[in-house]
mmCIF file of C-alpha atoms in Angstrom:
data_model
loop_
_atom_site.group_PDB
_atom_site.id
_atom_site.type_symbol
_atom_site.label_atom_id
_atom_site.label_comp_id
_atom_site.label_asym_id
_atom_site.label_seq_id
_atom_site.Cartn_x
_atom_site.Cartn_y
_atom_site.Cartn_z
ATOM 1 C CA MET A 1 46.685 151.351 92.396
ATOM 2 C CA THR A 2 43.454 150.452 91.066
ATOM 3 C CA VAL A 3 43.602 149.476 87.483
ATOM 4 C CA VAL A 4 40.314 150.224 85.248
ATOM 5 C CA PRO A 5 39.206 147.411 83.202
ATOM 6 C CA LEU A 6 39.596 148.028 79.402
ATOM 7 C CA GLU A 7 36.384 148.284 77.468
ATOM 8 C CA ALA A 8 35.481 146.052 74.635
ATOM 9 C CA LEU A 9 33.865 147.222 71.446
ATOM 10 C CA PRO A 10 30.381 147.087 70.919
ATOM 11 C CA LEU A 11 29.095 144.539 69.039
ATOM 12 C CA ASP A 12 28.099 146.349 65.983
ATOM 13 C CA MET A 13 31.729 147.432 65.341
ATOM 14 C CA LEU A 14 32.639 143.880 66.375
ATOM 15 C CA ARG A 15 30.600 142.449 63.624
ATOM 16 C CA GLU A 16 32.504 144.813 60.897
ATOM 17 C CA ARG A 17 35.341 142.665 61.403
ATOM 18 C CA SER A 18 36.492 139.978 58.575
ATOM 19 C CA SER A 19 38.237 137.837 61.114
ATOM 20 C CA VAL A 20 37.318 134.007 61.425
ATOM 21 C CA LYS A 21 35.608 135.130 65.034
ATOM 22 C CA TRP A 22 33.097 137.407 63.013
ATOM 23 C CA ARG A 23 32.766 135.508 59.431
ATOM 24 C CA ARG A 24 31.948 132.050 60.412
ATOM 25 C CA TYR A 25 28.991 132.060 61.788
ATOM 26 C CA PRO A 26 25.628 134.289 61.233
ATOM 27 C CA ALA A 27 24.948 137.735 63.148
ATOM 28 C CA ASP A 28 22.875 135.928 65.220
ATOM 29 C CA VAL A 29 25.134 133.670 66.614
ATOM 30 C CA LEU A 30 27.363 134.842 69.477
ATOM 31 C CA PRO A 31 31.246 133.174 68.475
ATOM 32 C CA MET A 32 33.116 132.586 71.721
ATOM 33 C CA PHE A 33 34.698 130.063 70.585
ATOM 34 C CA VAL A 34 38.387 131.061 68.453
ATOM 35 C CA ALA A 35 40.962 132.736 70.566
ATOM 36 C CA GLU A 36 40.272 136.425 69.306
ATOM 37 C CA THR A 37 39.631 139.245 72.099
ATOM 38 C CA ASP A 38 36.947 142.053 71.491
ATOM 39 C CA PHE A 39 39.089 144.703 72.783
ATOM 40 C CA PRO A 40 40.693 147.456 71.020
ATOM 41 C CA LEU A 41 44.524 147.273 70.021
ATOM 42 C CA ALA A 42 46.571 148.686 72.576
ATOM 43 C CA PRO A 43 47.268 152.538 70.784
ATOM 44 C CA ALA A 44 50.931 152.071 70.444
ATOM 45 C CA ILE A 45 50.283 148.840 67.940
ATOM 46 C CA THR A 46 47.750 150.885 66.425
ATOM 47 C CA ALA A 47 50.095 153.731 65.896
ATOM 48 C CA ALA A 48 52.852 151.543 64.654
ATOM 49 C CA LEU A 49 50.385 149.933 61.914
ATOM 50 C CA SER A 50 48.957 153.213 60.887
ATOM 51 C CA ARG A 51 52.360 154.996 60.612
ATOM 52 C CA ALA A 52 53.697 151.616 58.601
ATOM 53 C CA VAL A 53 50.507 152.145 55.898
ATOM 54 C CA GLU A 54 51.464 155.804 55.697
ATOM 55 C CA LEU A 55 55.014 154.759 54.575
ATOM 56 C CA GLY A 56 53.988 151.594 52.350
ATOM 57 C CA ASP A 57 56.054 150.099 54.535
ATOM 58 C CA THR A 58 54.544 146.712 53.559
ATOM 59 C CA GLY A 59 57.893 144.800 52.220
ATOM 60 C CA TYR A 60 59.876 141.942 53.610
ATOM 61 C CA THR A 61 60.685 141.520 57.406
ATOM 62 C CA SER A 62 63.922 142.238 58.316
ATOM 63 C CA PRO A 63 65.843 140.673 60.983
ATOM 64 C CA ALA A 64 66.508 143.725 62.425
ATOM 65 C CA SER A 65 62.749 144.763 63.000
ATOM 66 C CA GLY A 66 63.818 144.923 66.881
ATOM 67 C CA ILE A 67 61.165 142.627 68.247
ATOM 68 C CA ARG A 68 63.905 140.429 69.521
ATOM 69 C CA GLU A 69 65.178 142.993 71.792
ATOM 70 C CA SER A 70 61.292 144.234 72.539
ATOM 71 C CA TYR A 71 60.733 141.284 73.809
ATOM 72 C CA ALA A 72 63.948 140.823 75.924
ATOM 73 C CA ALA A 73 63.132 143.847 77.557
ATOM 74 C CA PHE A 74 59.337 142.623 77.804
ATOM 75 C CA ALA A 75 60.521 139.022 79.850
ATOM 76 C CA ALA A 76 62.513 141.378 81.715
ATOM 77 C CA ARG A 77 59.966 143.709 82.811
ATOM 78 C CA ARG A 78 56.936 140.706 82.904
ATOM 79 C CA PHE A 79 58.242 138.059 84.023
ATOM 80 C CA GLY A 80 62.225 138.797 85.867
ATOM 81 C CA TRP A 81 63.437 136.960 83.115
ATOM 82 C CA ASP A 82 66.906 138.148 81.529
ATOM 83 C CA VAL A 83 67.155 136.351 78.152
ATOM 84 C CA ALA A 84 69.315 137.624 75.681
ATOM 85 C CA ALA A 85 68.220 139.073 72.243
ATOM 86 C CA GLY A 86 70.253 136.793 70.775
ATOM 87 C CA ALA A 87 68.658 133.909 71.794
ATOM 88 C CA ILE A 88 66.256 134.433 69.737
ATOM 89 C CA ARG A 89 64.665 133.872 66.137
ATOM 90 C CA SER A 90 61.311 134.865 64.357
ATOM 91 C CA THR A 91 58.953 133.070 62.415
ATOM 92 C CA GLY A 92 55.661 133.053 61.174
ATOM 93 C CA ASP A 93 53.258 131.395 64.249
ATOM 94 C CA VAL A 94 53.879 129.209 67.001
ATOM 95 C CA ILE A 95 52.674 126.280 65.639
ATOM 96 C CA MET A 96 55.623 126.891 62.816
ATOM 97 C CA GLY A 97 57.957 127.233 65.618
ATOM 98 C CA VAL A 98 57.063 124.031 67.245
ATOM 99 C CA VAL A 99 57.154 122.307 64.211
ATOM 100 C CA GLU A 100 60.454 123.342 62.776
ATOM 101 C CA ILE A 101 62.029 122.404 66.192
ATOM 102 C CA LEU A 102 60.402 118.936 66.646
ATOM 103 C CA ARG A 103 62.165 117.964 62.972
ATOM 104 C CA ARG A 104 65.309 118.772 64.092
ATOM 105 C CA SER A 105 64.990 117.289 67.986
ATOM 106 C CA ILE A 106 63.078 113.656 67.144
ATOM 107 C CA ALA A 107 63.458 111.211 64.634
ATOM 108 C CA PRO A 108 60.790 109.848 62.269
ATOM 109 C CA GLY A 109 58.534 107.809 64.113
ATOM 110 C CA ASP A 110 59.770 109.318 67.491
ATOM 111 C CA ARG A 111 56.818 109.910 70.434
ATOM 112 C CA VAL A 112 56.224 113.166 71.572
ATOM 113 C CA VAL A 113 53.996 114.212 75.273
ATOM 114 C CA VAL A 114 51.373 115.893 75.309
ATOM 115 C CA THR A 115 49.069 116.549 78.460
ATOM 116 C CA PRO A 116 45.688 116.744 77.286
ATOM 117 C CA PRO A 117 43.358 117.830 77.467
ATOM 118 C CA VAL A 118 45.535 120.542 74.932
ATOM 119 C CA TYR A 119 45.252 122.878 72.303
ATOM 120 C CA PRO A 120 43.990 121.042 69.447
ATOM 121 C CA PRO A 121 46.663 121.963 66.703
ATOM 122 C CA PHE A 122 49.365 119.687 69.315
ATOM 123 C CA TYR A 123 47.576 116.699 67.392
ATOM 124 C CA GLU A 124 48.746 117.889 64.098
ATOM 125 C CA ALA A 125 51.926 119.361 64.542
ATOM 126 C CA ILE A 126 53.244 116.335 66.274
ATOM 127 C CA PRO A 127 53.006 114.109 62.868
ATOM 128 C CA GLU A 128 53.971 117.127 60.234
ATOM 129 C CA ALA A 129 57.085 116.772 62.532
ATOM 130 C CA GLY A 130 57.438 113.047 61.904
ATOM 131 C CA GLY A 131 56.914 112.358 65.011
ATOM 132 C CA VAL A 132 53.693 110.228 66.992
ATOM 133 C CA VAL A 133 51.571 111.781 69.665
ATOM 134 C CA GLU A 134 52.178 110.100 73.086
ATOM 135 C CA ARG A 135 49.067 111.216 75.527
ATOM 136 C CA VAL A 136 49.779 111.721 79.318
ATOM 137 C CA PRO A 137 46.564 113.440 80.632
ATOM 138 C CA LEU A 138 46.552 116.220 83.106
ATOM 139 C CA LEU A 139 45.888 115.173 86.672
ATOM 140 C CA ARG A 140 42.838 116.761 88.608
ATOM 141 C CA ARG A 141 44.043 118.433 91.827
ATOM 142 C CA ASP A 142 42.507 120.185 94.960
ATOM 143 C CA GLY A 143 40.048 121.592 92.126
ATOM 144 C CA GLY A 144 42.797 122.355 89.515
ATOM 145 C CA PHE A 145 44.952 120.812 87.138
ATOM 146 C CA GLU A 146 48.867 120.072 87.197
ATOM 147 C CA LEU A 147 51.218 117.833 85.147
ATOM 148 C CA ASP A 148 51.634 113.875 85.280
ATOM 149 C CA LEU A 149 55.266 114.385 86.355
ATOM 150 C CA ALA A 150 55.088 110.368 87.092
ATOM 151 C CA GLY A 151 53.101 109.661 83.682
ATOM 152 C CA ILE A 152 55.604 111.559 81.615
ATOM 153 C CA GLU A 153 58.594 109.811 83.593
ATOM 154 C CA THR A 154 56.905 106.759 82.341
ATOM 155 C CA ALA A 155 56.375 107.944 78.765
ATOM 156 C CA LEU A 156 60.451 109.062 78.578
ATOM 157 C CA ARG A 157 61.683 105.852 79.988
ATOM 158 C CA ASP A 158 59.647 103.900 77.327
ATOM 159 C CA GLY A 159 60.923 105.842 74.437
ATOM 160 C CA ALA A 160 59.251 109.278 73.515
ATOM 161 C CA ARG A 161 62.055 111.686 73.231
ATOM 162 C CA ALA A 162 60.365 115.042 73.237
ATOM 163 C CA VAL A 163 57.554 116.850 75.518
ATOM 164 C CA LEU A 164 55.491 119.437 73.998
ATOM 165 C CA LEU A 165 54.351 121.582 76.798
ATOM 166 C CA SER A 166 51.317 124.426 77.112
ATOM 167 C CA THR A 167 51.896 127.081 79.653
ATOM 168 C CA PRO A 168 50.075 128.518 80.966
ATOM 169 C CA HIS A 169 47.840 125.403 79.923
ATOM 170 C CA ASN A 170 45.214 126.030 76.901
ATOM 171 C CA PRO A 171 42.728 125.016 77.169
ATOM 172 C CA THR A 172 42.876 125.156 81.335
ATOM 173 C CA GLY A 173 44.049 128.325 82.260
ATOM 174 C CA THR A 174 47.333 126.141 84.366
ATOM 175 C CA VAL A 175 49.822 127.848 84.953
ATOM 176 C CA HIS A 176 52.891 125.696 86.110
ATOM 177 C CA SER A 177 54.960 125.925 89.252
ATOM 178 C CA ARG A 178 58.673 127.287 89.047
ATOM 179 C CA ALA A 179 59.265 123.287 90.874
ATOM 180 C CA THR A 180 56.990 121.530 88.838
ATOM 181 C CA LEU A 181 58.704 122.889 85.648
ATOM 182 C CA ALA A 182 61.830 122.069 86.972
ATOM 183 C CA ARG A 183 61.531 118.663 87.221
ATOM 184 C CA LEU A 184 60.064 118.384 84.195
ATOM 185 C CA ALA A 185 63.555 119.409 82.962
ATOM 186 C CA GLU A 186 65.000 116.940 85.461
ATOM 187 C CA ILE A 187 63.183 113.625 83.726
ATOM 188 C CA ALA A 188 63.565 115.062 80.442
ATOM 189 C CA GLU A 189 67.259 115.076 80.764
ATOM 190 C CA GLU A 190 67.547 111.751 82.513
ATOM 191 C CA PHE A 191 66.140 110.251 79.896
ATOM 192 C CA GLY A 192 67.499 112.495 76.206
ATOM 193 C CA ALA A 193 64.390 113.891 75.497
ATOM 194 C CA VAL A 194 63.732 118.056 75.015
ATOM 195 C CA VAL A 195 60.733 119.959 76.141
ATOM 196 C CA VAL A 196 59.028 122.393 73.677
ATOM 197 C CA SER A 197 57.204 125.026 75.765
ATOM 198 C CA ASP A 198 54.288 126.645 74.116
ATOM 199 C CA GLU A 199 54.271 130.069 76.159
ATOM 200 C CA ILE A 200 51.901 132.015 74.064
ATOM 201 C CA HIS A 201 49.058 132.722 76.787
ATOM 202 C CA ALA A 202 52.471 133.792 78.994
ATOM 203 C CA PRO A 203 51.869 137.505 78.981
ATOM 204 C CA LEU A 204 47.959 137.193 80.056
ATOM 205 C CA ALA A 205 48.785 135.642 83.521
ATOM 206 C CA GLN A 206 46.761 137.119 86.253
ATOM 207 C CA PRO A 207 49.008 139.825 88.278
ATOM 208 C CA GLU A 208 48.351 137.659 91.479
ATOM 209 C CA VAL A 209 50.253 134.599 89.810
ATOM 210 C CA THR A 210 54.247 133.909 88.976
ATOM 211 C CA PHE A 211 54.801 132.698 85.792
ATOM 212 C CA THR A 212 57.981 131.099 85.236
ATOM 213 C CA PRO A 213 59.057 130.925 81.443
ATOM 214 C CA PHE A 214 60.535 127.074 81.223
ATOM 215 C CA LEU A 215 63.731 127.832 80.285
ATOM 216 C CA ASP A 216 63.917 130.179 83.725
ATOM 217 C CA ALA A 217 62.997 127.326 85.364
ATOM 218 C CA SER A 218 66.480 125.368 85.656
ATOM 219 C CA ASP A 219 69.939 125.284 84.522
ATOM 220 C CA ALA A 220 68.199 121.632 83.472
ATOM 221 C CA ALA A 221 65.497 123.404 81.847
ATOM 222 C CA ALA A 222 67.751 125.293 79.525
ATOM 223 C CA ARG A 223 69.908 122.598 78.795
ATOM 224 C CA VAL A 224 66.782 120.624 77.200
ATOM 225 C CA GLY A 225 64.180 123.243 76.348
ATOM 226 C CA TYR A 226 62.789 125.573 73.625
ATOM 227 C CA ILE A 227 60.664 128.380 73.987
ATOM 228 C CA VAL A 228 57.979 129.144 71.414
ATOM 229 C CA THR A 229 55.737 132.450 72.390
ATOM 230 C CA SER A 230 53.821 135.507 70.753
ATOM 231 C CA ALA A 231 52.306 138.751 71.611
ATOM 232 C CA SER A 232 49.606 137.533 69.279
ATOM 233 C CA LYS A 233 46.928 136.053 71.972
ATOM 234 C CA ALA A 234 47.282 138.842 74.584
ATOM 235 C CA PHE A 235 47.325 141.721 72.072
ATOM 236 C CA ASN A 236 44.940 140.099 69.194
ATOM 237 C CA LEU A 237 47.753 139.677 66.674
ATOM 238 C CA ALA A 238 46.995 136.104 65.163
ATOM 239 C CA GLY A 239 46.838 137.369 61.364
ATOM 240 C CA LEU A 240 49.587 138.784 60.903
ATOM 241 C CA LYS A 241 51.978 136.204 61.679
ATOM 242 C CA CYS A 242 54.907 136.760 63.983
ATOM 243 C CA ALA A 243 56.799 133.869 66.862
ATOM 244 C CA LEU A 244 59.706 133.412 68.502
ATOM 245 C CA MET A 245 61.509 130.553 69.065
ATOM 246 C CA ILE A 246 63.684 130.920 71.894
ATOM 247 C CA ALA A 247 66.740 128.581 73.186
ATOM 248 C CA THR A 248 69.356 129.984 75.487
ATOM 249 C CA ASP A 249 71.848 126.729 75.761
ATOM 250 C CA PRO A 250 74.176 126.915 73.003
ATOM 251 C CA GLU A 251 73.464 123.176 71.830
ATOM 252 C CA ARG A 252 70.229 124.121 71.550
ATOM 253 C CA PHE A 253 70.371 127.596 70.389
ATOM 254 C CA GLU A 254 72.277 125.846 67.291
ATOM 255 C CA VAL A 255 69.060 123.978 66.571
ATOM 256 C CA VAL A 256 67.559 127.095 66.279
ATOM 257 C CA ARG A 257 70.294 129.208 63.967
ATOM 258 C CA SER A 258 70.493 126.520 61.833
ATOM 259 C CA LEU A 259 66.720 126.052 60.644
ATOM 260 C CA PRO A 260 66.659 127.543 57.399
ATOM 261 C CA ALA A 261 66.517 130.995 56.461
ATOM 262 C CA GLU A 262 62.932 130.441 55.086
ATOM 263 C CA VAL A 263 61.225 129.838 58.224
ATOM 264 C CA GLU A 264 62.663 133.325 59.776
ATOM 265 C CA TRP A 265 61.182 134.821 56.394
ATOM 266 C CA ARG A 266 58.068 133.406 56.988
ATOM 267 C CA THR A 267 57.352 136.360 59.858
ATOM 268 C CA GLY A 268 55.571 138.957 59.032
ATOM 269 C CA LEU A 269 56.507 142.566 58.539
ATOM 270 C CA PHE A 270 53.193 143.706 60.495
ATOM 271 C CA GLY A 271 53.535 141.310 62.816
ATOM 272 C CA ALA A 272 57.019 142.234 63.948
ATOM 273 C CA LEU A 273 55.730 146.180 63.938
ATOM 274 C CA ALA A 274 52.902 144.933 66.090
ATOM 275 C CA GLY A 275 54.949 142.970 68.068
ATOM 276 C CA VAL A 276 57.441 145.682 68.823
ATOM 277 C CA ALA A 277 54.727 147.869 70.102
ATOM 278 C CA ALA A 278 52.681 145.041 71.898
ATOM 279 C CA PHE A 279 56.055 144.317 73.915
ATOM 280 C CA SER A 280 57.336 148.252 74.919
ATOM 281 C CA PRO A 281 56.776 149.825 78.173
ATOM 282 C CA GLU A 282 53.916 152.334 76.400
ATOM 283 C CA SER A 283 51.429 148.817 76.075
ATOM 284 C CA ASP A 284 52.004 147.579 79.678
ATOM 285 C CA GLY A 285 49.187 149.747 80.808
ATOM 286 C CA TRP A 286 46.867 148.536 77.912
ATOM 287 C CA LEU A 287 47.491 144.942 78.862
ATOM 288 C CA ASP A 288 46.864 145.449 82.660
ATOM 289 C CA SER A 289 43.930 146.968 81.915
ATOM 290 C CA MET A 290 42.870 144.078 79.892
ATOM 291 C CA LEU A 291 43.875 141.384 82.283
ATOM 292 C CA ALA A 292 41.820 143.914 84.689
ATOM 293 C CA ALA A 293 38.939 143.007 82.554
ATOM 294 C CA ILE A 294 39.144 139.622 82.224
ATOM 295 C CA ASP A 295 39.884 139.014 85.835
ATOM 296 C CA ARG A 296 36.168 140.744 85.968
ATOM 297 C CA ASN A 297 34.460 138.486 83.489
ATOM 298 C CA ARG A 298 36.634 135.262 85.046
ATOM 299 C CA ARG A 299 34.569 136.086 88.311
ATOM 300 C CA LEU A 300 31.479 136.640 86.264
ATOM 301 C CA LEU A 301 31.601 133.621 84.892
ATOM 302 C CA GLY A 302 31.807 131.596 88.107
ATOM 303 C CA GLU A 303 28.690 133.414 89.327
ATOM 304 C CA LEU A 304 26.269 133.122 86.023
ATOM 305 C CA LEU A 305 26.934 129.601 85.857
ATOM 306 C CA ASP A 306 25.937 129.260 89.211
ATOM 307 C CA GLU A 307 22.817 130.856 88.672
ATOM 308 C CA HIS A 308 21.962 129.771 85.087
ATOM 309 C CA VAL A 309 23.705 126.820 84.409
ATOM 310 C CA HIS A 310 23.453 124.286 87.357
ATOM 311 C CA GLY A 311 25.584 121.374 87.142
ATOM 312 C CA ALA A 312 27.996 122.887 85.141
ATOM 313 C CA ARG A 313 31.513 122.961 86.808
ATOM 314 C CA TYR A 314 34.209 125.549 86.413
ATOM 315 C CA VAL A 315 37.566 126.396 87.701
ATOM 316 C CA ALA A 316 38.766 130.041 87.262
ATOM 317 C CA PRO A 317 41.858 130.474 84.746
ATOM 318 C CA ASP A 318 45.123 131.362 86.333
ATOM 319 C CA ALA A 319 45.890 132.910 82.894
ATOM 320 C CA GLY A 320 43.849 133.653 79.635
ATOM 321 C CA TYR A 321 40.973 134.503 78.355
ATOM 322 C CA LEU A 322 39.554 131.213 78.064
ATOM 323 C CA ALA A 323 37.671 129.294 80.277
ATOM 324 C CA TRP A 324 37.007 125.316 80.615
ATOM 325 C CA VAL A 325 33.843 124.464 81.758
ATOM 326 C CA ASP A 326 32.369 120.903 82.444
ATOM 327 C CA LEU A 327 29.238 120.217 81.351
ATOM 328 C CA SER A 328 28.761 116.687 81.812
ATOM 329 C CA ASP A 329 26.187 116.763 84.195
ATOM 330 C CA VAL A 330 23.829 119.000 82.381
ATOM 331 C CA GLY A 331 23.179 115.706 80.498
ATOM 332 C CA TRP A 332 23.745 117.300 76.969
ATOM 333 C CA GLY A 333 26.253 114.365 75.872
ATOM 334 C CA ASP A 334 30.098 113.861 75.092
ATOM 335 C CA ASN A 335 30.049 117.286 72.718
ATOM 336 C CA PRO A 336 27.281 119.837 74.408
ATOM 337 C CA GLY A 337 28.755 122.517 72.291
ATOM 338 C CA VAL A 338 26.582 121.094 69.342
ATOM 339 C CA LYS A 339 23.363 121.908 71.197
ATOM 340 C CA ILE A 340 24.561 125.017 72.703
ATOM 341 C CA LEU A 341 25.087 126.034 68.585
ATOM 342 C CA ARG A 342 21.826 124.670 67.233
ATOM 343 C CA ASP A 343 19.989 125.714 69.926
ATOM 344 C CA GLY A 344 20.996 128.411 72.119
ATOM 345 C CA LYS A 345 23.195 130.448 69.082
ATOM 346 C CA VAL A 346 26.487 130.597 70.686
ATOM 347 C CA ALA A 347 29.172 129.350 69.327
ATOM 348 C CA LEU A 348 32.046 127.655 71.825
ATOM 349 C CA HIS A 349 34.818 125.239 70.870
ATOM 350 C CA TYR A 350 33.996 121.922 71.606
ATOM 351 C CA GLY A 351 35.699 120.230 74.167
ATOM 352 C CA PRO A 352 36.437 116.661 72.306
ATOM 353 C CA ALA A 353 38.641 118.880 69.889
ATOM 354 C CA PHE A 354 41.036 118.730 72.839
ATOM 355 C CA GLY A 355 41.202 115.091 73.674
ATOM 356 C CA VAL A 356 38.627 112.489 74.888
ATOM 357 C CA GLU A 357 39.220 114.003 78.528
ATOM 358 C CA GLY A 358 36.789 117.463 76.804
ATOM 359 C CA ARG A 359 34.535 114.989 76.478
ATOM 360 C CA GLY A 360 31.440 117.060 77.868
ATOM 361 C CA HIS A 361 33.298 120.114 78.184
ATOM 362 C CA VAL A 362 33.313 123.308 76.165
ATOM 363 C CA ARG A 363 36.011 126.188 76.180
ATOM 364 C CA LEU A 364 34.647 129.224 76.103
ATOM 365 C CA ASN A 365 36.300 132.964 74.952
ATOM 366 C CA ILE A 366 35.914 135.395 78.011
ATOM 367 C CA GLY A 367 37.601 138.531 76.101
ATOM 368 C CA CYS A 368 34.625 139.862 75.892
ATOM 369 C CA SER A 369 32.246 142.777 77.505
ATOM 370 C CA PRO A 370 30.626 141.502 80.423
ATOM 371 C CA GLU A 371 27.473 142.154 79.098
ATOM 372 C CA VAL A 372 27.838 139.577 76.064
ATOM 373 C CA LEU A 373 29.154 136.808 78.416
ATOM 374 C CA THR A 374 26.265 137.283 80.374
ATOM 375 C CA GLU A 375 23.726 137.188 77.344
ATOM 376 C CA ALA A 376 25.690 134.058 76.234
ATOM 377 C CA VAL A 377 25.624 132.083 79.547
ATOM 378 C CA GLN A 378 21.678 133.323 79.789
ATOM 379 C CA ARG A 379 21.129 131.613 76.053
ATOM 380 C CA ILE A 380 23.142 128.812 77.756
ATOM 381 C CA GLY A 381 21.007 128.382 80.673
ATOM 382 C CA ALA A 382 17.648 128.833 78.944
ATOM 383 C CA LEU A 383 18.330 125.147 77.497
ATOM 384 C CA ILE A 384 18.189 123.561 80.300
ATOM 385 C CA GLU A 385 14.929 124.675 81.302
ATOM 386 C CA LYS A 386 13.170 123.695 77.582
#
C-alpha cells in the first residue's frame, strides 16, 4: 500500500506560530535549526486538545492520564516490544528524566560517557546531575556511524559509571543495531555501570529500519538500563511537556519509582493528553504519512546538495528529520552555519555545539515542505558562487 506523504503547512501560516523556531529570527530567514516540524498536528491530537479546552480541562496531571498504557500499546505495535505500563513513570521532558535518573545512579564527580557528535543538552545534563562528561566519539564506518564499543569499554574500565546513549542518534540519525546495544549492555554490566537511553526519536525510524528499544536488546540491557522517551519530537509536542521514564528490571524500576513525587507532577496535562492521542492507533496513519514526507526530503536533500553545494558530504538519516551535513571541504571554517545565517539567511544548528566532531558541520531540519528545503539549499549554494 502506497503511503501519501504528509504536506507541510504554508509558510504564511507557519509564521503565525509563536514557538522559538518562528520567533527567534526575522521573517527573511528560513528557520531550519531547532527540532520542530512544519506539519499540521495529527487529527487525534487536535481533537483531544480542543476538547480539553472546551471542558476547561487545564488542571493538574493525573497519574492515571493513560499515557503509560498508550505508550506500552504503541511500543508493541511499532517496535514489537512488550513493556508493561507499570514499568513507566512520566515527567516534564526527556532531559528532566535523564538528570533525575543520573542523580540516583552516579556519585558526585563520576564520569558519564557520551558519544559525540551528540545532542548539546547532554553536555549540560550530566554536570546538573553531578557527573563529569567523558567523550567517546562515534566511529565513521561504511559511510555511516557506529558506537565505539572498545572505547566505551576502556572508559568504563577506567572508572566511568554510566553511558548516556542517544538512539536513534541525534544528530546523525543512526539507528544502533540490536547486536550493538546488547554488546553495550554486556560491557556496562561487566563494570557495574548503567545506561540511560534517550529514545525520543524512536517513532521516526524509517519503515525499512529495525529500531530496537535498548531495554529490549537483551536481558543484560534490561538489568543495566533505563529509557527516557516522549511523543514530542515525532508529533511536534515539545511545548506541552510530557516524557516517559522506563525501567523493566525491578532494581532499576525501584530507582524510577522512588523519585520524588514532584518529578511526576512536572508532567504537563496537555502533554499527557496529546501523548495519549499521539500513541493511539488513530495516529498511526498520520505518522506513516509523515515518515513518507521525511523519506522524500532526505532523498531530495542529497540531490540538492549534489547539485548546489559541491563538496558537501551527507549520509541520509535512518531515523528522524535532522540531517547532519559535513561542509568541511566547502571552506567556510569550523562553524559554517554562521556564514550561512549571515549571508544566506538560513538558520541551521551549528555543528560545533554537538562537540568538536561537529566542526565544519551543520544540522539541518528537513521536517518541512520540499519547496522550503529546496530554497534553503539553493540559498546555501549561492554563497559558493559569490
